XYZ file of C-alpha atoms in Angstrom:
759
model
C 0.000 0.000 0.000
C 2.516 2.555 -1.135
C 1.470 6.188 -1.426
C 3.718 8.539 -3.429
C 4.009 12.168 -2.412
C 6.113 14.812 -4.188
C 7.931 17.176 -1.810
C 8.568 20.449 -3.649
C 10.844 21.694 -0.824
C 13.341 18.972 -1.371
C 12.719 17.295 2.053
C 10.174 14.879 3.510
C 9.012 14.843 7.131
C 7.568 11.619 8.522
C 5.961 11.311 11.967
C 5.190 7.974 13.562
C 1.830 7.757 15.449
C -0.565 5.115 16.697
C -3.217 3.402 14.477
C -4.367 -0.081 13.105
C -3.044 -3.612 13.802
C -0.762 -5.584 11.428
C 0.785 -9.035 11.417
C 4.240 -8.551 12.990
C 5.963 -11.115 10.720
C 5.316 -8.998 7.626
C 7.361 -5.763 7.475
C 5.350 -2.834 6.317
C 6.504 -0.494 3.616
C 6.062 3.182 2.875
C 7.345 5.264 0.007
C 8.303 8.868 -0.510
C 9.294 10.593 -3.753
C 12.237 12.982 -3.441
C 13.811 15.569 -5.702
C 17.549 15.186 -5.562
C 20.678 15.131 -7.666
C 20.679 11.391 -7.645
C 24.142 11.167 -6.033
C 23.700 12.303 -2.439
C 22.444 9.809 0.162
C 19.243 10.507 2.107
C 19.503 11.010 5.865
C 17.367 9.886 8.835
C 17.121 11.743 12.137
C 15.011 10.981 15.261
C 15.032 11.864 18.995
C 17.839 10.167 20.849
C 15.597 8.977 23.704
C 13.580 5.819 23.568
C 10.072 5.939 22.230
C 7.618 4.946 25.012
C 3.946 4.046 25.379
C 1.438 2.039 27.387
C -0.186 -1.121 26.160
C -3.682 -0.362 24.989
C -3.037 3.410 24.799
C -4.151 5.420 21.816
C -2.877 8.687 20.354
C 0.777 7.829 20.964
C 3.081 9.884 18.684
C 6.610 9.227 17.442
C 8.385 11.396 14.873
C 10.997 10.382 12.334
C 12.541 12.785 9.781
C 13.790 11.511 6.400
C 15.740 13.985 4.234
C 16.218 13.364 0.529
C 19.542 15.133 0.423
C 20.597 18.345 -1.305
C 19.133 19.280 -4.637
C 21.601 20.688 -7.126
C 19.896 19.962 -10.389
C 17.861 23.114 -11.353
C 15.345 20.884 -13.040
C 15.496 18.196 -10.396
C 15.511 14.483 -10.834
C 12.829 12.473 -9.051
C 13.740 9.327 -7.219
C 11.824 7.206 -4.745
C 12.691 6.137 -1.210
C 11.195 2.946 0.111
C 11.422 2.568 3.879
C 10.373 -0.079 6.409
C 11.629 -1.806 9.546
C 14.223 -4.494 9.393
C 12.621 -6.445 12.213
C 8.871 -6.859 12.771
C 7.152 -3.959 14.554
C 5.564 -4.449 17.995
C 2.216 -6.200 17.861
C -0.525 -3.745 17.034
C 1.682 -1.208 15.230
C 2.349 -0.635 11.513
C 3.349 1.915 8.920
C 0.367 3.848 7.622
C -0.077 2.874 4.020
C -2.344 5.812 3.362
C -0.149 8.355 5.097
C 3.421 7.321 4.296
C 5.116 9.428 6.941
C 3.390 7.995 10.047
C 3.575 4.951 12.322
C 0.163 4.047 13.780
C -1.415 1.484 16.084
C -2.409 0.473 19.597
C 0.609 -1.243 21.189
C -0.249 -4.683 22.520
C 3.164 -6.074 23.543
C 4.654 -5.025 26.869
C 8.414 -4.683 26.779
C 11.340 -2.905 25.091
C 11.377 -3.344 21.334
C 14.323 -2.442 19.127
C 13.416 -1.415 15.615
C 15.660 -0.514 12.711
C 14.302 1.842 10.113
C 15.770 1.282 6.660
C 15.597 3.786 3.792
C 16.373 2.492 0.299
C 16.489 4.603 -2.855
C 14.754 2.461 -5.480
C 15.986 4.641 -8.321
C 18.469 7.425 -8.687
C 20.770 6.942 -5.682
C 22.615 3.724 -5.086
C 19.829 1.274 -4.282
C 22.323 -1.261 -2.881
C 23.369 0.960 0.063
C 20.360 1.623 2.363
C 20.458 4.177 5.145
C 19.372 2.824 8.547
C 18.505 4.175 12.004
C 17.973 2.083 15.172
C 15.664 3.115 18.002
C 13.933 1.374 20.959
C 10.236 1.524 21.834
C 9.405 0.836 25.488
C 5.869 -0.487 25.926
C 4.711 -0.674 29.551
C 1.557 -2.352 30.961
C -1.544 -0.449 32.121
C -2.352 -0.560 35.844
C -4.978 -3.074 36.998
C -7.116 -3.217 40.130
C -7.507 -6.516 41.966
C -11.062 -5.815 43.125
C -13.590 -7.534 40.897
C -16.944 -6.670 42.524
C -18.378 -3.529 44.161
C -20.976 -3.799 46.960
C -24.313 -1.905 46.521
C -25.067 1.282 48.461
C -28.137 2.806 50.125
C -29.057 6.489 50.274
C -28.067 7.873 53.680
C -26.158 4.731 54.783
C -22.394 4.721 55.431
C -20.477 3.072 52.570
C -16.913 1.825 51.889
C -15.386 -0.192 49.026
C -11.629 -0.818 48.606
C -9.720 -1.239 45.307
C -6.568 -3.259 46.043
C -3.193 -3.100 44.310
C -1.954 0.500 44.756
C -1.147 2.514 47.838
C -1.363 5.954 46.265
C -2.106 7.860 43.088
C -5.556 6.279 42.581
C -8.378 8.461 41.206
C -11.842 7.840 39.826
C -12.609 8.439 36.158
C -16.347 8.994 35.612
C -19.293 9.709 37.892
C -19.313 8.406 41.441
C -22.648 8.470 43.290
C -23.256 11.889 44.932
C -21.923 11.804 48.494
C -19.127 9.267 47.725
C -15.439 10.014 47.034
C -12.377 7.907 46.096
C -9.227 8.235 48.213
C -5.639 7.983 46.810
C -5.321 4.396 48.031
C -8.414 3.336 46.055
C -10.997 3.445 48.897
C -14.496 4.675 47.885
C -16.374 5.948 50.956
C -19.035 8.336 52.203
C -22.861 8.440 52.535
C -24.728 8.308 49.200
C -27.188 11.096 48.483
C -30.401 10.956 46.492
C -30.247 12.336 42.941
C -33.504 14.242 42.235
C -35.752 12.284 39.916
C -33.765 9.033 40.167
C -36.598 7.059 41.800
C -36.141 3.810 43.696
C -32.539 3.186 42.611
C -29.721 4.521 40.454
C -26.535 3.055 38.918
C -23.202 4.866 38.524
C -20.385 3.568 36.237
C -16.749 4.682 36.608
C -13.158 3.488 36.132
C -10.006 3.783 38.208
C -6.758 5.453 37.140
C -3.262 5.302 38.665
C -1.101 8.360 38.245
C -3.368 9.463 35.470
C -3.247 6.139 33.551
C -6.616 4.473 33.281
C -6.639 0.930 34.618
C -7.360 -1.876 32.219
C -10.345 -3.079 34.207
C -13.791 -2.770 32.727
C -15.940 0.031 34.231
C -17.071 -0.529 37.824
C -20.753 -0.003 38.765
C -22.183 1.055 42.123
C -25.934 0.515 42.514
C -27.533 2.927 44.997
C -30.906 1.941 46.465
C -33.281 4.616 47.772
C -34.497 4.800 51.326
C -37.425 6.542 52.973
C -36.550 10.221 53.528
C -36.978 12.179 56.731
C -38.402 15.715 56.461
C -36.292 18.072 58.537
C -38.232 21.252 57.714
C -40.506 21.799 60.727
C -41.984 25.236 59.892
C -42.669 27.602 56.966
C -41.764 31.267 57.007
C -44.655 33.749 56.855
C -45.268 35.732 53.677
C -47.210 38.737 52.427
C -49.531 39.242 49.528
C -47.822 40.891 46.608
C -44.359 40.153 48.023
C -42.033 37.470 46.586
C -41.818 34.264 48.679
C -38.994 31.625 48.799
C -38.877 28.714 51.301
C -36.322 25.858 51.224
C -37.584 22.328 51.977
C -34.990 19.989 53.509
C -34.612 16.235 53.946
C -31.141 14.794 54.719
C -29.556 13.240 51.626
C -32.198 14.744 49.302
C -35.659 13.914 47.975
C -38.265 14.835 45.338
C -40.833 17.351 46.684
C -44.530 18.057 46.194
C -46.983 20.156 48.200
C -50.742 20.666 48.422
C -52.829 23.364 50.058
C -50.641 26.261 48.937
C -52.275 29.698 48.555
C -52.772 31.122 45.080
C -49.522 32.377 43.566
C -47.207 29.815 45.233
C -45.876 26.521 43.840
C -43.104 23.937 44.456
C -40.001 24.232 42.263
C -37.340 21.612 43.004
C -36.816 21.733 46.745
C -38.300 25.247 47.205
C -41.732 26.854 47.573
C -41.614 30.037 45.498
C -43.869 32.648 43.908
C -45.824 35.765 44.840
C -48.911 35.014 46.942
C -52.113 36.795 46.007
C -54.256 35.263 48.750
C -53.933 36.025 52.462
C -54.752 33.770 55.380
C -53.407 30.794 57.309
C -53.014 27.614 55.224
C -52.359 23.979 56.113
C -49.748 22.888 53.596
C -48.961 19.181 53.167
C -45.375 18.733 51.932
C -44.296 15.315 50.641
C -40.699 14.090 50.240
C -40.272 10.967 48.101
C -37.554 8.719 46.676
C -39.578 6.704 44.261
C -43.132 5.535 44.870
C -42.141 3.123 47.597
C -40.275 5.626 49.715
C -42.239 8.776 50.597
C -43.233 10.693 53.693
C -45.530 13.709 54.275
C -45.761 16.431 56.845
C -48.361 19.129 57.471
C -46.955 22.615 58.027
C -48.760 25.891 58.704
C -48.192 28.807 56.323
C -49.394 32.287 57.189
C -49.706 34.860 54.397
C -50.443 38.308 55.710
C -52.394 40.968 53.827
C -50.016 43.700 52.705
C -50.890 47.220 53.701
C -53.174 49.152 51.302
C -55.261 52.309 51.312
C -58.693 52.120 49.697
C -59.429 55.861 49.541
C -58.675 57.746 46.341
C -61.043 60.658 47.012
C -62.461 62.237 50.179
C -66.013 63.420 50.825
C -66.468 67.176 50.693
C -66.364 69.110 53.989
C -68.240 72.313 54.952
C -66.648 75.180 56.799
C -67.966 75.351 60.364
C -69.633 71.913 60.154
C -68.171 68.941 62.061
C -66.349 66.482 59.788
C -65.499 62.831 60.529
C -64.275 60.371 57.930
C -62.661 56.967 58.549
C -60.075 56.062 55.949
C -60.315 52.629 54.296
C -57.174 50.931 55.646
C -56.480 47.374 54.470
C -53.911 44.811 55.592
C -52.612 43.027 58.676
C -50.761 44.741 61.492
C -50.884 48.050 59.678
C -49.201 51.106 61.140
C -50.892 54.396 60.174
C -49.450 57.895 60.106
C -50.899 61.006 58.512
C -51.590 64.703 58.608
C -53.434 67.594 56.901
C -52.989 71.284 56.244
C -56.746 71.935 56.587
C -57.277 74.269 59.620
C -59.449 72.671 62.294
C -58.974 69.052 61.123
C -56.871 66.301 62.709
C -55.645 63.076 61.060
C -55.021 60.287 63.571
C -55.630 56.537 63.934
C -56.973 56.315 60.403
C -59.585 59.077 60.779
C -59.959 62.660 59.609
C -62.003 64.599 62.119
C -62.708 68.079 63.461
C -64.491 71.238 62.322
C -62.822 72.999 59.382
C -62.445 76.724 59.886
C -61.457 77.734 56.355
C -62.839 76.988 52.938
C -60.668 75.880 50.002
C -58.672 72.933 48.728
C -56.402 71.136 51.199
C -54.159 68.071 51.308
C -54.482 65.022 53.536
C -51.407 62.751 53.692
C -52.033 59.118 54.694
C -49.307 56.470 55.133
C -50.082 52.790 55.814
C -47.350 50.171 56.185
C -46.561 46.716 57.466
C -43.944 44.079 56.697
C -45.539 43.466 53.293
C -45.863 46.970 51.848
C -45.786 50.691 52.449
C -48.340 52.964 50.750
C -48.267 56.732 50.901
C -51.019 58.799 49.295
C -51.851 62.505 49.199
C -55.622 63.073 49.002
C -57.423 66.296 48.177
C -60.016 67.594 50.639
C -62.418 70.297 49.482
C -63.878 72.473 52.245
C -66.897 74.510 51.098
C -68.595 77.461 52.678
C -72.006 76.691 54.187
C -74.671 76.532 51.540
C -75.977 74.468 48.655
C -74.309 72.219 46.093
C -75.305 70.524 42.844
C -73.220 67.592 41.674
C -72.701 68.994 38.156
C -72.410 72.454 36.633
C -73.796 71.290 33.275
C -76.248 68.488 32.550
C -78.619 67.207 29.876
C -82.398 67.020 30.215
C -83.540 63.942 32.216
C -80.072 63.571 33.792
C -80.130 62.874 37.549
C -78.227 65.319 39.755
C -77.437 65.337 43.467
C -78.596 68.355 45.421
C -76.891 68.893 48.769
C -76.677 71.432 51.547
C -74.694 71.928 54.726
C -74.777 74.363 57.609
C -78.588 74.798 57.477
C -80.822 75.077 60.485
C -81.919 71.618 61.560
C -85.373 70.800 60.189
C -85.428 73.723 57.745
C -87.921 72.890 54.966
C -88.081 74.232 51.391
C -88.606 73.409 47.704
C -86.091 73.599 44.829
C -86.709 74.944 41.318
C -84.684 74.909 38.096
C -85.532 77.484 35.470
C -88.801 78.171 37.268
C -89.834 74.490 37.259
C -90.137 72.786 40.639
C -87.706 69.832 40.773
C -87.789 69.017 44.531
C -90.532 69.457 47.088
C -90.591 68.958 50.864
C -86.834 69.140 51.335
C -85.916 69.030 55.045
C -82.480 69.622 56.563
C -81.202 66.910 58.889
C -80.289 67.484 62.517
C -76.731 68.108 61.302
C -78.099 70.782 58.978
C -77.419 68.803 55.808
C -79.492 67.866 52.746
C -78.847 65.020 50.325
C -81.427 64.647 47.529
C -81.569 63.748 43.837
C -83.565 65.441 41.082
C -83.991 65.053 37.308
C -83.146 67.952 34.987
C -86.339 69.181 33.267
C -86.607 69.166 29.477
C -85.600 72.770 29.030
C -84.188 74.452 25.980
C -80.401 74.698 26.155
C -79.116 77.583 28.207
C -77.895 78.797 31.598
C -80.448 78.511 34.420
C -80.578 78.947 38.195
C -81.184 76.228 40.772
C -83.014 78.118 43.517
C -84.496 77.345 46.907
C -88.070 78.401 47.689
C -88.963 79.014 51.344
C -85.543 78.171 52.803
C -84.280 79.973 55.892
C -80.959 80.396 54.061
C -81.785 81.304 50.443
C -79.687 79.531 47.816
C -79.134 80.039 44.130
C -76.737 78.037 41.929
C -75.986 78.249 38.224
C -76.609 75.208 36.011
C -76.181 74.910 32.255
C -78.725 72.720 30.475
C -76.942 71.046 27.571
C -78.385 70.617 24.079
C -79.413 67.253 22.697
C -79.070 66.979 18.912
C -81.081 64.618 16.745
C -79.532 64.764 13.335
C -78.027 62.764 10.518
C -77.129 65.132 7.704
C -77.499 63.905 4.115
C -74.593 63.913 1.724
C -73.682 67.252 0.162
C -72.620 67.403 -3.484
C -70.517 70.443 -4.384
C -72.273 72.695 -6.836
C -75.712 71.238 -6.172
C -78.488 72.681 -4.103
C -78.450 71.240 -0.591
C -81.063 71.001 2.146
C -80.467 69.376 5.538
C -81.515 69.963 9.120
C -79.817 69.985 12.521
C -82.553 69.394 15.076
C -82.232 70.432 18.694
C -84.519 68.052 20.583
C -85.627 70.654 23.075
C -85.511 73.727 20.840
C -83.232 76.726 20.794
C -81.323 78.673 18.155
C -78.865 76.495 16.266
C -75.582 78.037 15.108
C -72.072 77.127 14.109
C -69.666 77.391 17.035
C -67.446 80.441 17.121
C -64.199 79.927 15.244
C -65.692 77.324 12.914
C -67.141 77.771 9.443
C -69.422 75.997 7.046
C -68.388 75.203 3.484
C -68.767 78.423 1.427
C -72.253 78.764 0.021
C -74.040 77.031 2.903
C -76.187 78.808 5.490
C -77.297 77.434 8.857
C -80.552 79.057 10.003
C -81.464 79.366 13.684
C -84.217 76.770 13.247
C -81.550 74.240 12.229
C -82.176 74.357 8.481
C -78.926 73.944 6.556
C -79.193 74.941 2.919
C -77.426 76.477 -0.034
C -75.048 75.489 -2.785
C -71.505 74.827 -1.636
C -68.732 75.608 -4.046
C -65.673 73.400 -4.218
C -62.451 75.103 -3.059
C -60.174 73.103 -5.330
C -57.988 71.672 -2.549
C -60.286 69.617 -0.314
C -60.503 65.841 -0.837
C -62.987 64.693 -3.452
C -64.870 62.879 -0.682
C -64.682 63.617 3.039
C -66.748 63.870 6.184
C -66.363 67.211 7.911
C -67.014 67.697 11.641
C -68.851 70.948 12.360
C -69.063 72.193 15.985
C -72.576 73.386 16.836
C -74.050 75.533 19.586
C -77.660 75.851 20.645
C -78.601 79.074 22.413
C -74.872 79.651 22.707
C -74.288 76.342 24.536
C -71.820 73.899 22.977
C -73.714 70.931 21.561
C -70.867 68.853 20.163
C -70.305 68.347 16.465
C -72.346 67.093 13.540
C -70.891 65.190 10.624
C -71.433 66.530 7.106
C -70.478 64.183 4.247
C -69.051 66.158 1.297
C -68.671 64.803 -2.235
C -67.197 66.346 -5.376
C -68.979 64.986 -8.469
C -67.055 64.097 -11.569
C -67.637 66.566 -14.457
C -70.114 65.994 -17.309
C -70.194 67.106 -20.936
C -73.381 67.664 -22.958
C -73.693 65.408 -25.966
C -74.675 68.143 -28.440
C -72.294 69.083 -31.249
C -71.002 72.672 -31.126
C -72.985 75.173 -33.269
C -71.628 75.804 -36.726
C -69.269 78.691 -37.218
C -69.294 81.091 -40.150
C -66.213 82.314 -41.964
C -65.364 85.912 -41.042
C -68.072 85.939 -38.374
C -67.241 86.265 -34.655
C -67.739 82.926 -32.934
C -68.220 82.234 -29.233
C -69.055 78.772 -27.942
C -69.000 77.934 -24.212
C -68.114 74.234 -23.930
C -70.987 72.705 -21.891
C -68.843 71.168 -19.106
C -70.720 70.906 -15.830
C -69.187 70.480 -12.421
C -66.977 72.148 -9.838
C -63.438 73.319 -10.535
C -63.469 71.753 -13.988
C -60.485 72.133 -16.291
C -61.406 71.950 -20.010
C -58.942 71.096 -22.751
C -59.449 70.617 -26.481
C -57.219 68.328 -28.524
C -57.143 68.398 -32.321
C -56.660 71.073 -34.982
C -58.767 74.125 -34.232
C -60.042 76.184 -37.177
C -57.680 79.002 -37.997
C -58.798 82.092 -36.132
C -60.323 80.219 -33.158
C -58.780 79.549 -29.742
C -59.797 78.095 -26.359
C -60.064 80.725 -23.621
C -61.552 79.811 -20.217
C -63.565 76.872 -21.560
C -64.832 78.896 -24.552
C -63.995 78.593 -28.235
C -63.740 82.182 -29.446
C -62.462 84.025 -32.486
C -63.210 84.617 -36.170
C -62.704 81.587 -38.450
C -61.145 82.375 -41.794
C -61.643 79.156 -43.761
C -64.562 76.727 -44.032
C -64.247 73.034 -43.188
C -65.056 70.257 -40.740
C -62.783 69.939 -37.706
C -62.698 66.804 -35.476
C -61.937 67.791 -31.876
C -61.543 65.884 -28.581
C -62.909 67.747 -25.561
C -61.774 66.718 -22.047
C -63.343 67.969 -18.807
C -61.524 67.014 -15.587
C -61.512 67.766 -11.871
C -60.263 65.966 -8.744
C -63.220 63.581 -8.852
C -62.759 62.331 -12.409
C -62.662 63.163 -16.103
C -64.903 62.830 -19.157
C -63.835 62.837 -22.812
C -66.039 63.458 -25.877
C -65.281 63.674 -29.596
C -67.128 66.496 -31.421
C -67.265 67.901 -34.943
C -67.034 71.659 -35.488
C -68.314 72.815 -38.889
C -67.188 76.159 -40.327
C -69.220 77.384 -43.334
C -68.934 80.256 -45.828
C -72.437 81.837 -46.426
C -73.768 81.968 -50.018
C -76.792 83.786 -51.475
C -78.742 82.831 -54.627
C -81.852 84.278 -56.298
C -84.399 82.447 -58.375
C -83.698 84.549 -61.509
C -81.004 86.950 -62.631
C -83.431 89.423 -64.217
C -86.852 90.487 -63.139
C -89.386 93.216 -63.836
C -90.309 95.790 -61.245
C -93.208 94.625 -59.058
C -92.424 90.911 -59.615
C -91.677 88.435 -56.790
C -88.223 87.022 -56.283
C -87.099 83.927 -54.288
C -83.964 84.512 -52.172
C -82.002 81.491 -50.860
C -78.977 81.388 -48.536
C -76.779 78.660 -46.957
C -73.911 78.553 -44.494
C -75.320 81.142 -42.101
C -75.282 80.834 -38.360
C -78.210 78.860 -36.970
C -81.260 80.860 -35.949
C -79.660 84.138 -37.033
C -81.813 87.172 -37.865
C -81.078 88.546 -41.356
C -82.399 91.470 -43.387
C -82.888 91.343 -47.196
C -82.223 94.588 -49.033
C -82.178 95.644 -52.666
C -79.700 98.226 -53.976
C -78.770 100.812 -55.509
C -80.952 102.963 -53.330
C -81.288 100.581 -50.385
C -84.800 99.285 -49.878
C -85.587 96.780 -47.099
C -87.462 93.893 -48.684
C -87.832 91.459 -45.735
C -86.520 90.216 -42.349
C -86.189 86.474 -41.791
C -84.464 84.017 -39.423
C -82.159 81.240 -40.558
C -83.183 77.709 -39.693
C -81.115 75.456 -37.361
C -79.057 74.314 -40.362
C -78.112 77.900 -41.271
C -80.379 78.170 -44.321
C -82.680 81.060 -45.272
C -85.713 81.007 -47.564
C -87.646 84.142 -48.483
C -89.876 85.416 -51.309
C -89.729 89.193 -51.709
C -91.536 91.720 -53.929
C -89.373 93.900 -56.168
C -90.491 97.512 -55.751
C -92.179 98.854 -58.879
C -90.232 102.074 -58.597
C -86.858 100.419 -59.252
C -85.418 101.693 -62.543
C -84.185 99.147 -65.069
C -80.501 98.267 -64.869
C -78.017 96.397 -62.676
C -78.947 96.082 -59.002
C -77.934 93.849 -56.070
C -79.724 91.808 -53.439
C -78.031 92.120 -50.005
C -78.518 89.572 -47.188
C -77.361 91.463 -44.115
C -76.492 89.735 -40.796
C -75.135 91.099 -37.557
C -71.644 90.058 -38.626
C -71.560 90.920 -42.324
C -73.367 91.198 -45.696
C -73.639 88.746 -48.597
C -74.729 89.702 -52.180
C -76.409 88.462 -55.355
C -76.523 90.415 -58.648
C -79.971 91.240 -60.121
C -81.039 93.042 -63.349
C -84.299 95.026 -63.444
C -85.801 95.009 -66.924
C -88.254 97.624 -68.294
C -87.684 101.352 -69.174
C -84.374 103.097 -69.191
C -82.477 102.955 -66.039
C -82.309 106.135 -64.072
C -78.730 105.495 -63.258
C -77.582 107.063 -66.540
C -76.375 103.795 -68.080
C -76.462 103.545 -71.867
C -79.352 101.508 -73.270
C -76.950 99.371 -75.290
C -74.952 98.506 -72.193
C -78.079 97.709 -70.280
C -79.335 95.410 -72.957
C -75.965 93.632 -73.047
C -75.995 93.099 -69.285
C -79.535 91.878 -69.354
C -78.719 89.400 -72.090
C -75.816 88.131 -70.053
C -77.994 87.438 -67.028
C -80.979 85.875 -68.793
C -81.405 82.256 -67.801
C -81.208 82.674 -64.023
C -77.421 82.958 -63.643
C -76.343 84.013 -60.168
C -73.442 86.194 -59.134
C -72.103 85.603 -55.555
C -70.105 88.128 -53.574
C -68.930 87.971 -50.019
C -69.512 91.037 -47.965
C -66.979 92.435 -45.566
C -67.373 92.886 -41.729
C -68.830 96.428 -42.361
C -72.065 97.126 -44.140
C -71.692 98.987 -47.366
C -73.054 102.537 -47.530
C -76.518 102.915 -48.956
C -76.358 103.053 -52.744
C -72.887 101.567 -52.930
C -72.289 98.957 -55.626
């Protein structure tokens, strides 16, 4: 099992250690590949002292160094060393075939063994001249105890077992039973203790060692039998509620513990009773010590848990100046020590009581301290001392609410009635012998406001202020910005409803005193598209809380109608019909030349006819709507039914491309004569039949269709006598001939009307 290893440093280091067992009659071999010049002999070095070990030991280490010799060849020539022992190795030891620089094994032969290590170069160096090194290995025997059996032990009973063979240096390796120790001469002695949870018996395995070398014996075992424990705890310490508790339970040589009858908050943990008791009293606790089911004993012990000191008072009853006062504080706990004091003139704090006759009115402090072994509580309480007179438990209350009416310092037996806002709320009130009154009345159903609680017929008149609070019954409907709104805030018992000072309604809303909320709220452009706003309300000037008003911004809408047609050279204004609050309008597409979008309106003067496809978008914070529309721009034209006509005849006038529903006037020139007024139809057409005045002289004339934005013309020839315009008859006849057959001449008027008689 040779393993070749190349050593780039030019040297090989081999260490001999313990591993595996081989047959001693067969020498083992190991190889190493060296880089050398092929002429220099390898060398072997090792410690001069003998190599030693103990039979049966592991992890024994020997080192042997084999050097390949100097390397002079720059390239290097590889040659192999084979090395082994001349004589057989000690039983249990061999060269490691997998790790060619180690000697491994567990020595089995006691004695001194001489081994010769031989190194032979199988190629390169002279293979006939091996290098050798002789060393001795001393193998000594492990110690051995002569004792072969160990007697059993019992918890709490004296025990001794002797291991023969050595007078000193003996130690135990492993776990001895608790309570037992091993002496240097090999004597195990002591009194075994119980291991918690071990039950009726327990076994403990260990070995012996001499001077640190483990004996060859197999592990020894001591069996420990349990015995019935004896409880040595004869009392339990007292505890206090709310205070941590810890009590040790004892039984010589140990035991497992349980307990019953413990107060709440306490439990057994190991050999202790621990916890924080929450229950006071004296308890009979049964504690049980056991060592397995067959060995147990119980004992009943008394446990006293005292109540820790506490003070029940957090407030003090009101006192009256000049009236005797006596109040016992609520002191809790066992064996409580009380101390206290007060700065109220005339009062004394002692033995848990506040007593005396206060001589001054105002707010004072009473200090009370209660303490015992369980706790210390110190509290400063406020004591109000009032002047003699009347009291009501609240300064503001709602109708039907019950209030306490009290009095102090009155003449004994004084009788009277009590009113609130003029309504009698108590009758037959009588002061006690101490001059006090303690009654209850219900607040009448009065409108909100400030009223007086007054005595009627009392020897000491009394009058106190009380505010009757509003009660609102309302659930406001949702408000849509830009829409008319109507809601109501109802005060159950009447009164003028208003918005609290410092608060405002959405702009456009009005709250009337009768609670009607109405108007049209405009959107401010920054509020959420949907929210619920809290509005503080007062009734008769008394705060009534807030009402919730849901506010919604509607998404915009766009009418479906196409925009009205525009007319070339005519001013055009079209408000895009976007509805909603804070709506932004945009128009995408090619606008007719001369038109532009200004503040949601298409305005301007178109200069060329055509059809223009536009996309209109209306958007606000609540949404957007998009609609495609077609804007038509027309150029008006005028035609007449005939190009020549006699005076007095009727003529049909037609026009197209005008604005829808536009008022137009039809004139005849040269001397302007109004022939008719008509209105264009929704498609921008006009139809009219007019009478030609009989006074028109023959010759060339024009028909004018006049709108508010311009004039449009058609040529017309009047036939008959000579024209009064001075035109030559020949020229007139030529013009008339040219127009016979109903030909029409179209002209577009400018923005300004022509002067009368102009041609």
